[in-house]
Amino acid sequence: MAMDQARSTISKIFNGEPRSYTRFNLTQNMEGDNSQVEMKLSSDMEEEAEGNGVGEHMNHHPRPSYVSKSSQRSPRNICFMGIAILLLFIIGYLVGYLAHRKADKTYPSCAEDLAPDDGEDMAPIETVPSLDWSDITAMFKSKLTTDSIEKSLSDFSSDSHQAGSPGDEALANKLMGRFKSYGMNPWTDEHFVRVQDRPTSGTNKVTFQNKTYAESGFLSYSATGSAQGAALYAYYGQVEDLRRLQDLRINMSGRVLLVRAGKITPAEKVANAASVNAGAVLIYPDPADYSFERDTDLFGHVHLGCGDPYTPAFPSFNHTQFPPAKSSGLPAIPAQTIRASTAAAIMKGLGGDSPRGWGDGGLRDVVYKLGSESDLIAVEVNNVLTEKKIHNVFGVIKGFIDADRYVVIGAQRDAWGPGYARSTVGTSLLVELARTFSEMVNNGFKPKRSVVFASWSAGEYGAVGATEWLEGYLSSLNMKAFSYISLDGVVTGSSFKASASPLLYDLIQNTLKEVSSPTDANKSLYSEAGSNWEVSVMEPMKMSDPAYPFQAFSGIPSVSFRFTSDKGYPFFGTMLDTKENLYNATSMNLLVLTKTAGEIAGQMALRLVHDHLLRLNVEAYSSTIRANVAQINKEVILLQSSGRLPKKLKLQWLLSAMGSYSRAASKLTFSIENSNLKDTEQCRIINDRIMAVERDLLSPYVCPLESPFRHILLGSGSHTLGALRAHLAAIKDGSSADTDLLRNQFALATWNIQSCADALAGSVWDTDNEI
């Protein structure tokens, strides 16, 4: 409307006819002069047309420039023209000023409102108010209370909430209601996954010496059918246990391995057995490791991987139509859990030698023997593959500056039985953290980045719900989610342990310094850990870890932690994971331990969303890469000196890539120390470079379908530095050297590390081009 009025005013000033208009002809002087503006009215153009024929125009004959008539150049008209131009200038200035103010409100600075360093007089910049860190932590601790945790534990406990069941759905709806009450606008993520459950009718069976034992426990994703072979006691079924049997010249092909639960996962036990061509695996809880009754059933899964194994590397959305596929981690041999009482009956009938050092079990009246070729045993597995609809539930507290960057806090919701330690504690703590953060925002806390609270289903089958979500949104998650914090199994004892990306070690250390011990409020968890806290606290992240798919599949820096005991919690995977047993395992300190676990998770998340820059130490991977490369270099030199490897195999490029990463990390740290952290855009650019490190350590040279855990340091497969070390160790132990495979492994590892260093360096003109 304002512009229409302006045009009308100008038209009146020039006293033009209704059909008159003004044309601006901009011609650029090719010799560098400023553009000239020639204003012509329609009446002038008509005269120009009368005085110049078409031929003259086409031949570019010189002609004088036409201007407005003399009557229009009177002082009065010139005055009106000046007024009109001044009005246009004022209108344009006001529009630009209002637009600039709106932009300032939409994109606030990443820092508090501080005076500029150069001392110049500048207009104050409108910023997001920020509380002091001590105020934030004090507010957080005051709102996270044992009373509220106890109420949530009561509200979210359930005796039956297996994935996809009505009990699981009821808990999901309850979570949705809680998140809505916190003003979080929650949503759900629906997947249709295939899982393997126990037989709908009948049982799985084990037959030995003409006696059949019906077993109610089961191992999901086992191969189904029957297998028969001579029984062989294989201790815990670890690689070193099977190697010892090989050293005793025992042929394990076709044998039914009887192994004790513990040490490693059931999936690893079955994979190890399949590697030596065993016919089947039976897993039992030995009383020396498990304190429960001898007739207790065990539950678990044997998929050596995460997610739905029938849509490997793809999301199990209902609308996707993939050809039949199977994960490479699915076993090809039957596997079954048996009760300790069944194992005792079988062990009493075994012949053969007594294994030295393997007779430390707790089966009464049993002499542990390896078994002979005549001790035949039959295994029948009748598990049923079914499709289930599961729901992941999410709530979010959006950041006030970088809302599209977020930390995810997640917990498993389902369990085989009561699952009090497995899922109830984590789910309740997730709800309490969501409530606490929401109340803090209502009381003035304004996080710079967002926090996503996630409740996963089908965790008992191998982090199925979480992995399917990662697979569905992989292309955006590993560029937006900068950390994952797992709350699964956070309390089963009183000793603190953690597994994490090296990028998060500093954050964990600083958090432990700020959180009090649950047993002594005058001491921090850090002081309890001792001088070498990494050795006493940090553990390698295993495939069974709930944070593993985030770390090794998606390249998101992740952490899982727990209060545990030296012997572990014996009731995981049983119907005995109850409130009473967990209270006893924690010496009745469950509420205090859960609150401390909440403070650890909450303060790590607060640091990640409050500070200008992400608390991820990119230099931590320098020492990890250096340690791996140094060990590889040492092995290669030894093998070359003994003639097991050719001298032409050089490590100079791998060593150079290692140096490139170290220099790039140091350069970024120096850049951070000398950056203006009040600059919003600079903060974002640096944070994006930090976030890319974990993602760039995923190997781009392997197929996710065949090797989903592509992380070269923490993943699994032939592309990892661990596999390269294992290859060299096998050559050292007598295997023939596959030089071409070694060279390929060296090449892929070299370029993976070098590309990560190049990305960390930032702009392409800053990359180190030494290789």
Short mmCIF file of N, CA and C in Angstrom, two decimals, residues 187 189 317 403-408 452 468-483 550 553-556 684 688 691-692 695 710:
data_model
loop_
_atom_site.label_atom_id
_atom_site.label_comp_id
_atom_site.label_asym_id
_atom_site.label_seq_id
_atom_site.Cartn_x
_atom_site.Cartn_y
_atom_site.Cartn_z
N TRP A 187 6.51 -37.21 19.93
CA TRP A 187 6.11 -37.94 18.72
C TRP A 187 6.60 -39.38 18.85
N ASP A 189 7.88 -43.08 16.65
CA ASP A 189 8.51 -43.63 15.44
C ASP A 189 8.09 -45.09 15.37
N PHE A 317 10.64 -49.75 8.12
CA PHE A 317 9.40 -49.02 7.98
C PHE A 317 8.41 -49.88 7.19
N ALA A 403 19.05 -24.93 17.34
CA ALA A 403 18.01 -25.93 17.65
C ALA A 403 18.18 -27.20 16.84
N ASP A 404 18.85 -27.11 15.68
CA ASP A 404 19.01 -28.28 14.82
C ASP A 404 20.24 -29.10 15.17
N ARG A 405 20.88 -28.81 16.29
CA ARG A 405 21.98 -29.62 16.82
C ARG A 405 21.51 -30.17 18.17
N TYR A 406 21.66 -31.48 18.39
CA TYR A 406 21.07 -32.02 19.61
C TYR A 406 21.85 -33.20 20.17
N VAL A 407 21.74 -33.34 21.49
CA VAL A 407 22.23 -34.51 22.19
C VAL A 407 21.03 -35.41 22.44
N VAL A 408 21.21 -36.72 22.32
CA VAL A 408 20.12 -37.68 22.54
C VAL A 408 20.40 -38.44 23.83
N VAL A 452 17.14 -34.30 23.03
CA VAL A 452 16.10 -35.26 22.62
C VAL A 452 16.08 -36.40 23.63
N GLU A 468 16.98 -49.28 14.31
CA GLU A 468 16.09 -48.99 13.19
C GLU A 468 15.89 -47.48 13.03
N TRP A 469 15.84 -46.76 14.14
CA TRP A 469 15.75 -45.30 14.06
C TRP A 469 17.00 -44.71 13.43
N LEU A 470 18.15 -45.22 13.82
CA LEU A 470 19.41 -44.75 13.23
C LEU A 470 19.45 -45.03 11.74
N GLU A 471 19.03 -46.22 11.35
CA GLU A 471 19.03 -46.58 9.94
C GLU A 471 18.06 -45.72 9.14
N GLY A 472 16.94 -45.37 9.76
CA GLY A 472 15.93 -44.58 9.05
C GLY A 472 16.34 -43.15 8.80
N TYR A 473 17.15 -42.60 9.70
CA TYR A 473 17.50 -41.18 9.59
C TYR A 473 19.01 -40.95 9.60
N LEU A 474 19.74 -41.93 9.10
CA LEU A 474 21.20 -41.89 9.18
C LEU A 474 21.79 -40.65 8.52
N SER A 475 21.28 -40.29 7.34
CA SER A 475 21.89 -39.20 6.58
C SER A 475 21.80 -37.87 7.31
N SER A 476 20.82 -37.70 8.18
CA SER A 476 20.70 -36.44 8.92
C SER A 476 21.23 -36.55 10.34
N LEU A 477 21.06 -37.73 10.97
CA LEU A 477 21.45 -37.87 12.37
C LEU A 477 22.93 -37.66 12.60
N ASN A 478 23.77 -38.26 11.73
CA ASN A 478 25.20 -38.13 12.01
C ASN A 478 25.75 -36.76 11.64
N MET A 479 24.88 -35.86 11.17
CA MET A 479 25.28 -34.48 10.94
C MET A 479 24.62 -33.53 11.94
N LYS A 480 23.62 -34.02 12.67
CA LYS A 480 22.88 -33.17 13.60
C LYS A 480 23.06 -33.61 15.05
N ALA A 481 23.04 -34.92 15.30
CA ALA A 481 23.20 -35.42 16.67
C ALA A 481 24.69 -35.47 17.00
N PHE A 482 25.11 -34.74 18.03
CA PHE A 482 26.53 -34.67 18.33
C PHE A 482 26.95 -35.58 19.48
N SER A 483 25.99 -36.19 20.20
CA SER A 483 26.32 -37.13 21.27
C SER A 483 25.11 -37.98 21.61
N PHE A 550 25.12 -46.46 17.96
CA PHE A 550 25.29 -45.02 17.75
C PHE A 550 26.75 -44.71 17.43
N PHE A 553 28.06 -47.61 14.20
CA PHE A 553 27.26 -47.61 12.96
C PHE A 553 27.01 -46.21 12.44
N SER A 554 26.67 -45.27 13.35
CA SER A 554 26.27 -43.93 12.92
C SER A 554 27.36 -42.88 13.07
N GLY A 555 28.43 -43.19 13.79
CA GLY A 555 29.49 -42.20 13.96
C GLY A 555 29.08 -41.05 14.86
N ILE A 556 28.27 -41.34 15.89
CA ILE A 556 27.86 -40.33 16.87
C ILE A 556 28.61 -40.60 18.17
N ARG A 684 29.53 -22.06 15.38
CA ARG A 684 28.85 -23.13 14.62
C ARG A 684 29.82 -23.83 13.67
N ASP A 688 30.81 -27.77 13.94
CA ASP A 688 30.58 -28.70 12.83
C ASP A 688 31.85 -29.50 12.51
N MET A 691 32.12 -32.12 15.24
CA MET A 691 31.13 -33.18 15.08
C MET A 691 31.50 -34.16 13.96
N ALA A 692 32.28 -33.70 13.00
CA ALA A 692 32.58 -34.54 11.84
C ALA A 692 33.61 -35.62 12.14
N ARG A 695 32.21 -39.23 12.67
CA ARG A 695 31.59 -39.66 11.41
C ARG A 695 32.64 -39.99 10.35
N ARG A 710 31.18 -49.68 10.77
CA ARG A 710 32.27 -49.27 9.88
C ARG A 710 33.36 -48.46 10.58
#
